[in-house]
């Protein structure tokens, strides 16, 4: 193992490209102090196994050769399995991103339309009303409430877009539970004003 730091990357590349063993005990560069074996999986070569044995004669024994081939085959299969797990995870992430995108579009078309419609209707009523100042103030408050609601929706949509783009870095710190709950209640003070 101590000799592996001197592994020849040129030989490794040749073994990877030609899918043939090289180095110690092989037909190619047999004078090398290490044996290079291709890690051949069913779909493609997944890498190169480099062995620098303390006693070179041991790897020429038939049972050792079979063991080496078995190890190389198992390592290649494991690497290929890891590769396809990553491919499957990427596919799932893409599907989830598409689903999230559709949810955002649905939220824009439905959730934003509701406060916008209310603001337009209330402002028309406010413009046309000849009622006293109390009624006008109630209408202005209702418009302001819908505007705040719409602002929260837009903020949430922008946050979702940032999350999806992967531009959010978590700032993980210990927090007092009372402060977290209190901050959430203060942030929702207006929507929760009619609830105990």
XYZ file of N, CA and C in Angstrom, residues 4 11 15 21-28 32-37 48-53 59-60 65 68:
81
model
N 1.646 2.871 -3.466
C 0.584 3.339 -4.349
C 0.711 4.812 -4.700
N -0.234 4.909 -17.235
C -0.584 3.491 -17.367
C -2.064 3.303 -17.027
N -4.914 1.618 -19.417
C -5.742 0.481 -18.985
C -7.222 0.831 -19.108
N -5.526 -5.316 -18.687
C -4.597 -5.133 -17.573
C -3.218 -4.724 -18.062
N -2.459 -4.070 -17.217
C -1.082 -3.664 -17.553
C -0.266 -3.654 -16.273
N 1.038 -3.600 -16.441
C 1.926 -3.525 -15.289
C 2.390 -4.897 -14.841
N 2.712 -4.991 -13.605
C 3.301 -6.171 -12.989
C 2.595 -7.471 -13.391
N 3.364 -8.393 -14.021
C 2.832 -9.711 -14.364
C 1.934 -9.755 -15.579
N 1.738 -8.631 -16.272
C 0.877 -8.633 -17.460
C 1.738 -8.582 -18.717
N 1.097 -8.581 -19.877
C 1.831 -8.527 -21.142
C 2.283 -7.105 -21.474
N 1.686 -6.107 -20.829
C 2.013 -4.709 -21.104
C 2.744 -4.101 -19.904
N 6.730 -2.854 -14.347
C 6.162 -1.916 -13.378
C 6.045 -2.592 -12.011
N 6.079 -1.787 -10.943
C 5.972 -2.358 -9.593
C 4.517 -2.502 -9.146
N 3.562 -2.165 -9.999
C 2.139 -2.266 -9.658
C 1.373 -2.923 -10.796
N 0.282 -3.573 -10.443
C -0.606 -4.193 -11.426
C -1.830 -3.293 -11.572
N -2.204 -2.998 -12.811
C -3.338 -2.129 -13.123
C -4.428 -2.982 -13.768
N -5.598 -3.030 -13.140
C -6.708 -3.830 -13.660
C -7.884 -2.921 -13.996
N -10.008 2.099 -12.631
C -8.824 1.227 -12.682
C -8.420 0.894 -11.251
N -8.198 -0.398 -10.997
C -7.716 -0.859 -9.703
C -6.201 -1.009 -9.783
N -5.471 -0.347 -8.875
C -4.008 -0.414 -8.866
C -3.574 -1.201 -7.637
N -2.773 -2.243 -7.872
C -2.284 -3.097 -6.781
C -0.762 -3.055 -6.772
N -0.187 -2.714 -5.635
C 1.269 -2.749 -5.470
C 1.569 -3.730 -4.338
N 1.676 -5.042 -4.641
C 1.821 -6.047 -3.591
C 3.201 -6.015 -2.937
N 0.732 -12.646 -6.376
C -0.381 -12.341 -7.283
C -0.373 -13.195 -8.544
N 0.702 -13.953 -8.781
C 0.739 -14.832 -9.951
C 0.107 -16.196 -9.665
N -5.159 -14.795 -8.698
C -5.635 -14.168 -9.938
C -7.165 -14.168 -9.969
N -8.473 -11.621 -7.489
C -8.324 -10.258 -8.004
C -9.407 -9.936 -9.032
